[in-house]
């Protein structure tokens, strides 16, 4: 080959390579052809969770058998705050995927979620869903833009063994903050463990503190999210309580930088008596971190006096608004099949619970129901023999959930608000002389300037 | 830390290659074939490397809407980030980190290198030992040190300090000690690379200089002070500048150790940028602050180029 020919060949080869590389970037699009609908579904478990992945794939297969007109294309894309908007911008979001309940308000405003009201009606889901949870996924006109598939509300997670050692009754956990303070003292005196602890980093501090504010009867934002409203008495009282427990009673841990994993480790190791959490904390604390199941206790969120409120959230499924009507309908069908069918149909419930129990997964964990209460209790009746969690330990939580109102997370820029409140909580826990009113007013001014941007 | 690890290596290369006197050549004319061959590489490079830089410049003057039309807003984003009440603290934290990292992190590897190069035997053993922390992946190292820094009396460091009657110290849990604690870890993690570079520089010093000094009766300290350090002037200056540029972009350590807490005492400029972009989804503000930071770092780089040029001339 002459020099010139060689270089031309090289150019063509290189050009071909880069063209191939660029072509590899374009995403496949789900579409319709000859009456068949094809959709992308998110949240397929990654390969490091082989059992969950196998179960997911089996359900996909079963769905396609039951709906021969629908082809599913499972992808691993799940919700991640740092990549979600970029994925949305690049048009790479699957047709249907999970997002946290904090998101629908913003997604509806930006036109990033499809109106599912009619599809839900067609599937007979609209009346089966828990109305208080569904409300969080609706716009102001009552149109539903997301389907709740998992919900939680804050409660008080406690170590029953430490309770017994401290002479407290593990079957009746504290229901007011005064009782929490007293119980924390007893636990600390009797066992040396910290009585109570809160999260403080990665925005979880603000998240839990919002829950505390609600339980003191306060709010964090006004209803339409245009104003920050936490610079008031309830938040002050909540911070004062933390300050007193940390500095006067010495019943909170030395570590003031907790995220969920690190706090979970110390709780499961018996170093902390009580934390704020929901019933799904069970997965982290018992299943992963091996606190004995019988030591796991959960009560309702402690309150100021009666039933002021508790923070609730969860997971919803959203559907791509750019998908065709047939695709949207297929997506709702999948959501019903995979997430909700077990609450609506006895055979599915039993089959599902049996498989889960035999695989050794947590089965029959009580929580805030996403379906209405009749359906929910029927479900637990159906799967009774497969439940493998100590159901009785959840009784105080379920009892309280019935009476304490569930308050939604801040609707506007929740994560920013939480970030600012992280700092406030950290200040109170690291500085004995922290000036609570000025901390709150500074944080409120800060948050307000961001809300109005 | 990637920044710290990568940069000094490049520095070692440039410092080890003596500046070659420019040879007179006939002017280079790029042929069509050459251009064609280079084209794919240039295109790929332009798309993936210059493209993002350009688009972040554009984004910094826009209200960025990823799913629709972005509007031009002029200097709004810059005004917004400059008036952010968190900016002074983030700047102060970043400068504090840089200063501490240089005060602690700069002399330590130099001293270690001198110490190791003075070893008659087993020098390789000590340099391997010094380099070992660099090979621990940063995230793993940080999670380990998080355990070491446990603030209770039974934390690892506090247990050791307890034996001599000190502490327990709060380490990461107090706004005053959080940043120094982070610097301690980064010094441990980053010193190895610098040590290797300094050892290389020390071995390239002609042995006659030492011999002459020894004949004149100079002890070890005078040999270091009057022979080794002046000979290493160039590389020490380069390392200092690279370290300033690298440390001003610190992110991984405060992000994983403290998440910016307690009380925002370890929130750095890069964490602020990350927050703008990924928790507030405000790419305009994020890119505006990035551009400002890049300008400041650009000034340091300019100083770096000027200095290295004057050194290579002298």
XYZ file of C-alpha atoms in Angstrom:
767
model
C 0.000 0.000 0.000
C 1.249 3.444 -0.781
C 1.478 6.002 1.946
C -1.480 7.945 0.591
C -3.717 4.903 0.289
C -2.823 3.830 3.797
C -3.770 7.203 5.241
C -7.063 7.231 3.383
C -7.853 3.777 4.739
C -6.918 4.967 8.225
C -9.192 7.992 7.895
C -12.095 5.848 6.788
C -11.486 3.365 9.579
C -11.265 6.066 12.245
C -14.274 7.877 10.851
C -16.228 4.667 10.845
C -15.305 3.984 14.445
C -16.373 7.358 15.703
C -19.582 7.204 13.697
C -20.306 3.845 15.273
C -19.527 5.275 18.701
C -21.860 8.204 18.181
C -24.584 5.968 16.775
C -24.287 3.852 19.919
C -25.313 6.879 21.983
C -28.727 7.338 20.452
C -31.420 5.752 22.548
C -33.902 3.213 21.313
C -37.432 4.514 21.244
C -40.410 2.499 22.272
C -43.158 2.593 19.744
C -46.191 0.913 18.343
C -46.531 -1.268 15.307
C -49.290 -3.570 14.053
C -51.459 -3.122 17.137
C -48.664 -4.156 19.492
C -47.464 -1.720 22.121
C -43.918 -1.622 23.379
C -42.906 0.282 26.527
C -39.766 0.740 28.584
C -40.161 0.008 32.287
C -37.672 1.329 34.837
C -36.424 0.027 38.177
C -35.273 -3.414 37.093
C -33.089 -4.573 40.028
C -29.382 -4.482 39.207
C -27.296 -7.630 38.814
C -25.943 -7.401 42.365
C -29.411 -8.340 43.653
C -29.864 -11.626 41.780
C -32.986 -12.830 43.667
C -34.831 -9.556 43.218
C -33.798 -9.401 39.581
C -34.967 -12.945 38.903
C -38.301 -12.191 40.566
C -38.693 -8.984 38.533
C -37.898 -10.762 35.264
C -40.401 -13.492 36.074
C -43.117 -10.926 36.631
C -42.242 -9.278 33.316
C -42.624 -12.624 31.594
C -45.922 -13.326 33.316
C -47.201 -9.878 32.348
C -46.309 -10.387 28.702
C -48.084 -13.736 28.732
C -51.189 -12.193 30.192
C -50.993 -9.234 27.789
C -49.749 -10.566 24.460
C -50.236 -7.146 22.842
C -47.749 -5.460 25.141
C -43.986 -5.855 24.945
C -41.958 -4.737 27.954
C -38.412 -3.536 27.766
C -37.034 -3.504 31.324
C -34.201 -1.073 32.103
C -32.319 -0.441 35.336
C -32.973 3.291 35.324
C -34.180 4.285 38.782
C -34.713 7.634 40.439
C -31.605 9.610 41.348
C -32.017 13.290 42.146
C -28.677 14.157 40.581
C -29.362 12.567 37.183
C -33.126 12.680 36.807
C -33.376 16.076 35.108
C -30.537 15.291 32.738
C -32.189 12.004 31.786
C -35.472 13.796 31.266
C -33.773 16.419 29.102
C -32.061 13.768 27.017
C -35.330 11.903 26.528
C -33.823 8.814 28.141
C -36.404 8.231 30.846
C -38.291 4.960 30.602
C -42.018 5.073 29.829
C -42.796 4.329 33.468
C -40.600 4.584 36.568
C -40.635 5.256 40.329
C -39.996 8.666 41.854
C -40.311 9.830 45.476
C -43.553 11.477 46.541
C -41.743 14.826 46.876
C -41.398 15.022 43.114
C -44.885 14.939 41.518
C -45.657 18.599 42.335
C -42.604 19.823 40.420
C -43.039 17.262 37.652
C -46.670 18.292 37.117
C -45.635 21.947 36.991
C -42.916 21.238 34.416
C -45.145 18.967 32.339
C -42.949 15.944 32.938
C -45.631 13.502 34.067
C -48.646 12.236 32.139
C -52.221 12.733 33.358
C -53.245 9.228 34.380
C -56.741 9.869 35.717
C -58.574 8.200 32.827
C -56.199 5.252 32.602
C -56.612 4.705 36.365
C -60.386 4.793 35.979
C -60.241 2.236 33.158
C -58.187 -0.113 35.290
C -60.595 0.314 38.202
C -57.775 1.630 40.374
C -59.066 5.079 41.214
C -61.391 3.813 43.970
C -59.019 1.171 45.326
C -56.154 3.532 46.139
C -55.771 5.157 49.547
C -57.292 8.623 48.982
C -54.989 10.424 51.451
C -51.920 9.133 49.626
C -53.356 9.579 46.146
C -54.058 13.217 46.991
C -50.304 13.855 47.132
C -50.052 12.800 43.485
C -52.889 15.021 42.242
C -52.862 18.539 40.894
C -55.148 21.270 42.238
C -57.997 20.098 39.984
C -57.896 16.575 41.362
C -56.337 14.987 38.280
C -53.913 12.184 39.162
C -50.453 12.360 37.590
C -48.804 9.529 39.476
C -49.713 6.196 41.044
C -48.637 5.671 44.656
C -47.109 2.230 45.102
C -45.411 2.617 48.463
C -46.040 4.974 51.352
C -44.555 5.697 54.741
C -45.219 7.967 57.665
C -42.733 8.750 60.396
C -42.955 6.884 63.660
C -40.655 6.133 66.568
C -38.402 3.141 65.946
C -37.004 1.700 69.173
C -34.906 -1.149 70.472
C -37.237 -3.368 72.524
C -34.356 -5.075 74.284
C -32.967 -1.758 75.553
C -36.484 -0.783 76.628
C -36.775 -3.944 78.713
C -33.332 -3.430 80.245
C -34.254 0.140 81.175
C -37.468 -1.009 82.841
C -39.687 0.478 80.131
C -42.649 -1.378 78.655
C -41.711 -2.352 75.087
C -45.378 -2.695 74.180
C -46.250 0.899 74.981
C -43.607 3.220 73.557
C -43.634 6.958 74.329
C -46.358 8.892 72.542
C -45.373 12.449 73.501
C -42.011 14.179 73.304
C -41.941 14.618 77.086
C -42.225 10.859 77.420
C -39.464 10.396 74.827
C -37.183 12.620 76.867
C -37.904 10.700 80.057
C -37.485 7.319 78.345
C -34.173 8.442 76.830
C -32.894 9.280 80.312
C -33.911 5.873 81.640
C -32.274 4.061 78.723
C -29.086 6.073 79.091
C -28.904 5.580 82.865
C -29.642 1.870 82.738
C -27.652 0.779 79.695
C -25.164 3.535 78.818
C -26.609 3.648 75.313
C -27.756 6.958 73.831
C -31.465 7.345 74.434
C -32.462 9.098 71.229
C -30.851 10.235 68.003
C -31.768 12.155 64.861
C -30.287 12.198 61.363
C -28.301 15.303 60.432
C -26.569 15.013 57.048
C -27.298 14.600 53.326
C -30.605 16.462 53.711
C -31.978 13.704 55.960
C -31.572 16.004 58.969
C -33.991 18.513 57.481
C -36.308 15.738 56.403
C -36.616 14.325 59.920
C -36.713 17.744 61.487
C -39.655 18.653 59.249
C -41.381 15.614 60.706
C -40.599 16.845 64.232
C -41.943 20.285 63.370
C -45.184 18.716 62.132
C -45.464 16.737 65.361
C -45.214 19.995 67.320
C -48.077 21.348 65.216
C -45.946 23.423 62.848
C -45.401 23.668 59.128
C -42.332 24.110 56.951
C -43.830 25.723 53.859
C -47.229 27.209 53.157
C -49.645 25.233 51.013
C -48.506 26.355 47.571
C -44.846 26.292 48.589
C -44.301 29.997 47.990
C -43.344 30.811 51.595
C -41.071 29.216 54.162
C -42.996 28.985 57.438
C -40.747 27.243 59.936
C -39.484 30.265 61.836
C -42.107 29.919 64.559
C -42.928 28.321 67.877
C -43.270 24.619 66.924
C -39.825 24.485 65.256
C -38.315 26.397 68.171
C -39.813 23.897 70.613
C -38.524 20.964 68.568
C -34.993 22.404 68.481
C -35.129 23.256 72.176
C -36.036 19.635 72.896
C -33.024 18.414 70.902
C -30.777 20.927 72.614
C -31.999 19.891 76.077
C -31.568 16.192 75.359
C -28.104 16.748 73.935
C -26.685 19.206 76.458
C -28.797 19.015 79.644
C -29.627 15.309 79.688
C -26.664 13.989 77.696
C -28.931 11.344 76.189
C -28.001 11.874 72.537
C -24.915 10.325 70.912
C -21.573 12.121 70.595
C -21.752 11.589 66.853
C -23.688 14.483 65.382
C -23.113 13.612 61.742
C -25.505 10.792 61.000
C -26.910 9.656 57.698
C -29.225 6.659 57.378
C -26.521 3.961 57.062
C -24.312 5.189 59.915
C -27.203 5.778 62.285
C -28.624 2.382 61.333
C -25.323 0.726 62.231
C -25.241 2.297 65.691
C -28.916 1.535 66.284
C -28.552 -2.107 65.224
C -25.469 -2.387 67.431
C -27.591 -1.393 70.452
C -25.887 1.984 70.917
C -29.094 3.993 70.457
C -32.491 3.419 72.058
C -34.873 5.393 69.820
C -34.775 6.968 66.372
C -37.287 8.464 63.974
C -38.229 6.089 61.174
C -40.970 4.311 59.297
C -41.899 0.652 59.220
C -39.672 0.142 56.183
C -36.669 0.911 58.427
C -37.079 -2.791 59.147
C -35.293 -3.645 55.878
C -32.200 -1.650 56.765
C -32.063 -2.400 60.468
C -33.185 -6.019 60.671
C -32.621 -7.487 57.221
C -29.310 -5.760 56.409
C -27.812 -4.811 59.743
C -29.063 -7.846 61.689
C -30.779 -6.379 64.701
C -32.763 -9.392 65.995
C -36.311 -9.065 64.627
C -37.838 -9.388 68.093
C -35.852 -6.327 69.251
C -37.331 -4.117 66.526
C -40.158 -1.974 67.864
C -42.056 0.867 66.257
C -44.623 3.264 67.655
C -46.397 6.305 66.322
C -44.560 9.586 65.842
C -44.301 11.251 69.286
C -46.498 14.346 69.514
C -46.529 17.582 71.467
C -49.819 16.780 73.214
C -52.386 14.968 71.123
C -52.349 14.305 67.419
C -50.589 17.234 65.771
C -49.184 15.442 62.731
C -46.501 13.305 61.188
C -44.587 13.515 57.951
C -45.573 11.116 55.216
C -44.104 10.288 51.874
C -43.450 7.357 49.631
C -42.937 6.246 46.089
C -45.116 6.893 43.070
C -44.952 5.710 39.485
C -44.917 8.340 36.777
C -45.518 7.869 33.077
C -43.783 9.691 30.234
C -46.178 12.385 28.925
C -44.676 12.022 25.462
C -45.732 8.381 25.236
C -48.791 7.545 23.116
C -52.176 6.929 24.764
C -51.793 3.178 24.186
C -48.366 3.203 25.776
C -49.639 5.167 28.767
C -52.484 2.689 29.211
C -50.015 -0.203 28.972
C -47.789 1.468 31.564
C -50.686 1.765 34.019
C -51.534 -1.894 33.394
C -47.958 -2.841 34.304
C -48.009 -0.753 37.458
C -51.236 -2.397 38.514
C -49.883 -5.844 37.708
C -46.510 -5.490 39.396
C -47.157 -3.241 42.379
C -50.852 -3.297 43.213
C -52.397 -6.571 42.036
C -51.396 -8.352 45.228
C -53.616 -6.027 47.259
C -56.570 -6.528 44.919
C -56.567 -10.231 44.144
C -56.304 -13.102 46.613
C -54.548 -15.562 44.279
C -51.846 -13.070 43.378
C -51.447 -12.098 47.026
C -50.964 -15.680 48.193
C -48.706 -16.649 45.309
C -46.606 -13.565 45.817
C -46.300 -13.926 49.585
C -45.459 -17.606 49.278
C -42.669 -16.925 46.776
C -41.307 -14.065 48.853
C -41.400 -16.099 52.063
C -39.688 -19.076 50.462
C -36.957 -16.820 49.078
C -36.376 -15.575 52.607
C -37.446 -11.997 51.820
C -39.322 -9.833 54.281
C -42.978 -10.756 53.831
C -46.039 -8.994 55.176
C -44.392 -5.858 56.504
C -47.129 -3.514 57.690
C -46.943 0.107 56.627
C -48.941 3.052 55.467
C -51.312 1.428 52.941
C -51.382 2.639 49.338
C -54.762 0.963 48.824
C -57.844 1.744 50.868
C -58.076 0.262 54.330
C -60.585 -2.519 53.553
C -58.455 -3.820 50.759
C -55.382 -3.565 52.961
C -56.730 -5.627 55.835
C -58.123 -8.199 53.410
C -54.614 -8.545 51.977
C -53.099 -9.312 55.367
C -55.802 -11.919 55.968
C -54.982 -13.639 52.675
C -51.264 -13.914 53.340
C -51.463 -14.605 57.083
C -49.566 -17.885 57.003
C -46.607 -16.453 55.063
C -45.920 -13.395 57.192
C -42.400 -13.585 58.605
C -42.111 -10.336 60.540
C -43.097 -9.940 64.215
C -46.422 -8.254 63.384
C -47.265 -7.572 67.034
C -44.256 -5.225 67.293
C -45.918 -2.945 64.743
C -49.203 -2.652 66.640
C -48.352 0.643 68.416
C -47.356 2.179 65.051
C -50.485 1.050 63.230
C -52.687 2.192 66.106
C -51.147 5.661 66.104
C -51.235 5.910 62.302
C -54.991 5.731 62.435
C -55.240 8.879 64.542
C -52.233 11.060 63.671
C -52.785 13.118 60.509
C -50.239 12.546 57.762
C -48.742 15.793 56.465
C -47.017 15.871 53.086
C -43.437 16.931 52.603
C -42.769 20.542 51.549
C -44.092 20.921 47.995
C -41.529 23.402 46.690
C -37.835 22.451 46.515
C -38.061 20.068 49.452
C -34.420 19.054 49.136
C -33.199 22.655 49.455
C -35.305 23.240 52.512
C -33.975 20.048 54.034
C -30.403 21.088 53.282
C -30.839 24.394 55.106
C -32.463 22.637 58.061
C -29.610 20.092 58.212
C -27.355 22.973 59.198
C -29.791 24.211 61.845
C -30.033 20.792 63.484
C -26.261 20.326 63.326
C -25.753 23.703 64.988
C -28.000 22.816 67.897
C -26.274 19.461 68.374
C -22.709 20.771 68.147
C -23.060 24.129 69.871
C -24.272 24.196 73.437
C -25.022 27.913 73.220
C -26.683 27.889 69.813
C -29.141 30.769 69.475
C -32.195 28.876 68.265
C -34.421 31.826 67.209
C -31.663 33.438 65.188
C -30.716 30.100 63.565
C -34.297 29.635 62.457
C -34.728 33.149 61.148
C -31.457 33.023 59.205
C -32.406 29.661 57.692
C -35.870 30.928 56.815
C -34.480 34.009 55.043
C -32.049 31.780 53.199
C -34.731 29.300 52.142
C -37.140 32.080 51.196
C -34.613 33.598 48.804
C -34.295 30.231 47.087
C -38.031 29.532 46.962
C -38.673 32.774 45.151
C -35.919 32.264 42.588
C -7.809 12.446 45.546
C -7.668 12.307 41.797
C -6.683 15.909 41.304
C -3.745 15.714 43.640
C -2.651 12.340 42.381
C -2.778 13.117 38.714
C -1.230 16.513 38.590
C 2.089 15.883 40.328
C 2.689 12.899 38.049
C 2.496 15.147 35.033
C 4.703 17.595 36.825
C 7.293 14.906 37.381
C 7.378 14.181 33.714
C 7.825 17.773 32.669
C 10.396 18.402 35.333
C 12.398 15.321 34.441
C 12.561 16.270 30.771
C 15.089 19.051 30.351
C 14.008 21.865 28.070
C 15.431 21.136 24.663
C 16.906 24.066 22.708
C 14.537 24.891 19.849
C 15.860 23.680 16.531
C 15.254 25.731 13.438
C 12.975 23.860 11.074
C 11.131 24.666 7.933
C 7.648 25.921 8.762
C 5.147 23.119 9.181
C 2.280 23.009 6.692
C -0.486 20.630 7.591
C -1.370 18.543 4.552
C -4.936 17.625 3.710
C -4.273 13.999 4.581
C -2.872 14.911 7.961
C -5.933 16.991 8.685
C -8.224 14.221 7.513
C -6.473 11.720 9.734
C -6.652 14.026 12.704
C -10.239 15.065 12.010
C -12.070 12.247 13.801
C -9.908 12.651 16.881
C -10.364 16.427 16.825
C -14.107 16.068 16.344
C -14.458 13.580 19.191
C -12.259 15.722 21.403
C -14.166 18.863 20.493
C -17.494 17.203 21.144
C -16.660 15.588 24.461
C -14.093 17.985 25.895
C -14.464 21.482 24.481
C -18.190 21.108 23.902
C -19.096 20.844 27.593
C -16.789 23.773 28.413
C -18.462 25.932 25.807
C -21.962 24.885 26.769
C -21.258 25.591 30.429
C -20.182 29.094 29.424
C -23.480 29.458 27.593
C -25.456 27.962 30.478
C -23.922 30.421 32.922
C -25.830 33.272 31.251
C -29.062 31.332 30.902
C -31.944 30.254 33.039
C -31.456 26.616 32.155
C -34.547 24.537 31.475
C -33.384 21.085 30.485
C -36.694 20.045 29.043
C -37.499 23.183 27.083
C -36.322 26.563 25.945
C -33.582 28.156 28.070
C -33.793 31.954 28.317
C -30.897 34.353 28.222
C -30.638 36.140 31.570
C -27.349 38.032 31.241
C -25.388 38.319 34.473
C -28.315 37.223 36.677
C -26.764 33.888 37.608
C -23.504 35.565 38.547
C -25.321 38.142 40.655
C -27.289 35.354 42.311
C -24.323 33.192 43.257
C -22.302 36.196 44.410
C -25.131 37.255 46.722
C -25.724 33.725 48.048
C -25.403 33.985 51.839
C -23.516 30.681 51.815
C -20.802 31.896 49.445
C -18.527 33.714 51.919
C -18.440 30.669 54.179
C -17.805 28.273 51.295
C -14.997 30.500 50.034
C -13.502 30.812 53.514
C -13.727 27.040 53.977
C -12.034 26.380 50.659
C -9.237 28.836 51.407
C -8.861 27.363 54.905
C -8.595 23.896 53.424
C -6.021 25.038 50.876
C -3.933 26.810 53.502
C -4.080 23.881 55.930
C -3.370 21.386 53.179
C -0.274 23.343 52.243
C 0.912 24.026 55.765
C 0.588 20.327 56.691
C 0.646 18.600 53.352
C 3.555 20.404 51.796
C 6.506 19.963 54.173
C 5.586 16.419 55.218
C 6.327 14.689 51.889
C 9.440 16.809 51.443
C 10.762 15.757 54.842
C 9.842 12.141 54.166
C 11.623 12.212 50.815
C 14.791 13.646 52.331
C 14.591 11.071 55.113
C 14.088 8.159 52.709
C 16.815 9.277 50.311
C 19.248 9.489 53.228
C 18.617 5.837 54.094
C 21.631 3.750 53.181
C 19.617 0.543 52.826
C 15.944 -0.348 52.502
C 15.078 2.998 50.931
C 12.800 1.163 48.479
C 10.951 -0.339 51.410
C 10.206 3.029 52.937
C 9.195 4.611 49.659
C 6.808 1.722 49.008
C 5.417 2.239 52.495
C 4.990 5.951 51.861
C 3.243 5.284 48.569
C 0.891 2.645 49.960
C -1.950 5.010 51.000
C -2.151 6.337 47.440
C -3.167 2.892 46.283
C -6.139 2.704 48.650
C -9.195 3.894 46.699
C -10.194 7.311 48.106
C -13.746 6.293 48.993
C -12.551 3.232 50.896
C -9.915 5.286 52.713
C -12.469 7.920 53.698
C -14.954 5.379 55.017
C -12.162 3.768 57.059
C -11.049 7.078 58.488
C -14.634 7.856 59.359
C -14.470 4.892 61.711
C -11.110 6.040 63.067
C -12.623 9.463 63.770
C -15.578 8.124 65.804
C -16.197 10.823 68.415
C -17.012 8.484 71.318
C -14.329 7.531 73.811
C -14.152 4.090 72.162
C -13.404 5.451 68.688
C -10.071 4.226 67.330
C -8.126 7.488 67.519
C -9.787 8.459 70.780
C -8.870 5.112 72.326
C -5.235 5.670 71.411
C -5.323 9.250 72.701
C -7.028 7.973 75.846
C -3.923 5.928 76.677
C -1.952 9.146 77.042
C -4.784 10.937 78.802
C -6.023 13.122 75.938
C -9.576 13.476 74.684
C -11.976 12.187 73.648
C -11.804 14.646 70.748
C -14.855 15.371 68.609
C -12.848 15.173 65.317
C -15.385 15.623 62.518
C -18.148 16.545 64.937
C -17.020 20.027 65.828
C -16.928 22.949 63.412
C -13.459 23.832 64.702
C -11.795 20.465 64.242
C -13.688 19.089 61.234
C -11.562 20.761 58.558
C -8.193 19.947 60.170
C -9.369 16.332 60.502
C -10.132 16.206 56.793
C -6.739 17.748 55.984
C -5.049 15.091 58.126
C -6.620 12.339 56.039
C -5.883 13.998 52.693
C -2.267 14.540 53.722
C -1.977 10.871 54.588
C -3.663 9.888 51.344
C -1.843 12.273 49.038
C 1.687 12.467 50.451
C 2.887 9.291 48.741
C 2.821 10.701 45.227
C 4.704 13.822 46.252
C 7.267 11.735 48.144
C 8.050 9.697 45.030
C 8.441 12.857 42.951
C 10.745 14.469 45.517
C 12.833 11.311 45.783
C 13.217 11.299 42.004
C 14.271 14.944 42.107
C 16.726 14.242 44.930
C 18.364 11.357 43.055
C 18.850 13.574 40.005
C 21.027 15.954 42.028
C 24.675 15.337 41.007
C 26.510 13.360 43.700
C 29.575 15.609 43.386
C 27.693 18.449 45.014
C 27.095 16.371 48.121
C 30.648 15.103 48.132
C 32.008 18.606 47.877
C 29.754 19.715 50.708
C 30.789 16.746 52.803
C 34.460 17.521 52.190
C 33.783 21.045 53.401
C 32.459 19.485 56.604
C 28.739 20.013 56.052
C 26.435 17.852 58.184
C 23.144 16.387 57.008
C 21.089 19.506 57.721
C 23.476 21.797 55.905
C 23.608 19.381 52.963
C 19.816 19.452 52.779
C 19.590 23.204 53.226
C 22.430 24.302 50.982
C 22.507 21.547 48.336
C 19.275 19.570 48.074
C 16.667 22.305 48.504
C 18.210 24.845 46.120
C 18.592 22.124 43.504
C 14.939 21.197 43.895
C 13.675 24.765 43.756
C 11.950 24.261 40.411
C 10.082 21.152 41.347
C 9.099 22.464 44.771
C 7.574 25.554 43.178
C 5.722 23.485 40.624
C 4.344 21.154 43.267
C 3.232 24.089 45.389
C 1.241 25.631 42.559
C -0.264 22.341 41.498
C -1.249 21.666 45.071
C -2.973 25.037 45.353
C -4.929 24.375 42.163
C -5.767 20.830 43.243
C -6.787 21.588 46.801
C -9.039 24.479 45.802
C -11.155 21.916 43.999
C -11.570 19.617 47.006
C -14.859 17.759 46.942
C -14.716 14.021 47.660
C -13.418 14.261 51.228
C -15.838 16.802 52.707
C -18.684 15.273 50.680
C -18.126 11.821 52.136
C -16.793 12.720 55.587
C -19.229 15.373 56.709
C -21.567 16.264 53.862
C -20.399 19.846 54.408
C -21.279 19.925 58.123
C -21.182 20.473 60.997
C -22.833 23.865 60.638
C -21.470 24.196 57.106
C -17.893 24.234 58.432
C -16.609 21.967 55.668
C -18.821 23.041 52.782
C -16.442 23.941 49.970
C -16.947 25.812 46.703
C -17.161 22.609 44.704
C -19.789 21.249 47.077
C -21.747 24.465 46.590
C -21.556 23.965 42.820
C -22.668 20.368 43.226
C -25.591 21.518 45.357
C -26.695 24.098 42.823
C -26.603 21.572 40.018
C -27.833 18.399 41.580
C -30.027 19.213 44.544
C -31.445 22.526 43.380
C -31.371 21.603 39.673
C -30.117 25.148 39.010
C -27.553 24.589 36.289
C -27.318 28.317 35.551
C -26.061 29.098 39.039
C -23.836 26.012 39.091
C -22.106 26.920 35.838
C -21.813 30.581 36.818
C -19.961 29.659 40.014
C -17.860 27.141 38.072
C -16.845 29.841 35.614
C -15.846 32.139 38.481
C -13.811 29.378 40.128
C -12.199 28.510 36.798
C -11.175 32.156 36.397
C -9.455 32.190 39.772
C -7.746 28.871 39.083
C -6.791 30.198 35.659
C -4.883 32.997 37.379
C -2.936 30.432 39.374
C -2.241 28.440 36.223
C -0.991 31.578 34.522
C 1.350 32.179 37.438
C 2.434 28.559 37.120
C 3.279 28.915 33.431
C 5.143 32.156 33.959
C 7.192 30.740 36.808
C 8.068 27.476 35.093
C 9.078 29.415 32.008
C 11.378 31.677 33.951
C 12.814 28.662 35.758
C 13.541 26.778 32.592
C 15.272 29.871 31.215
C 17.455 30.347 34.274
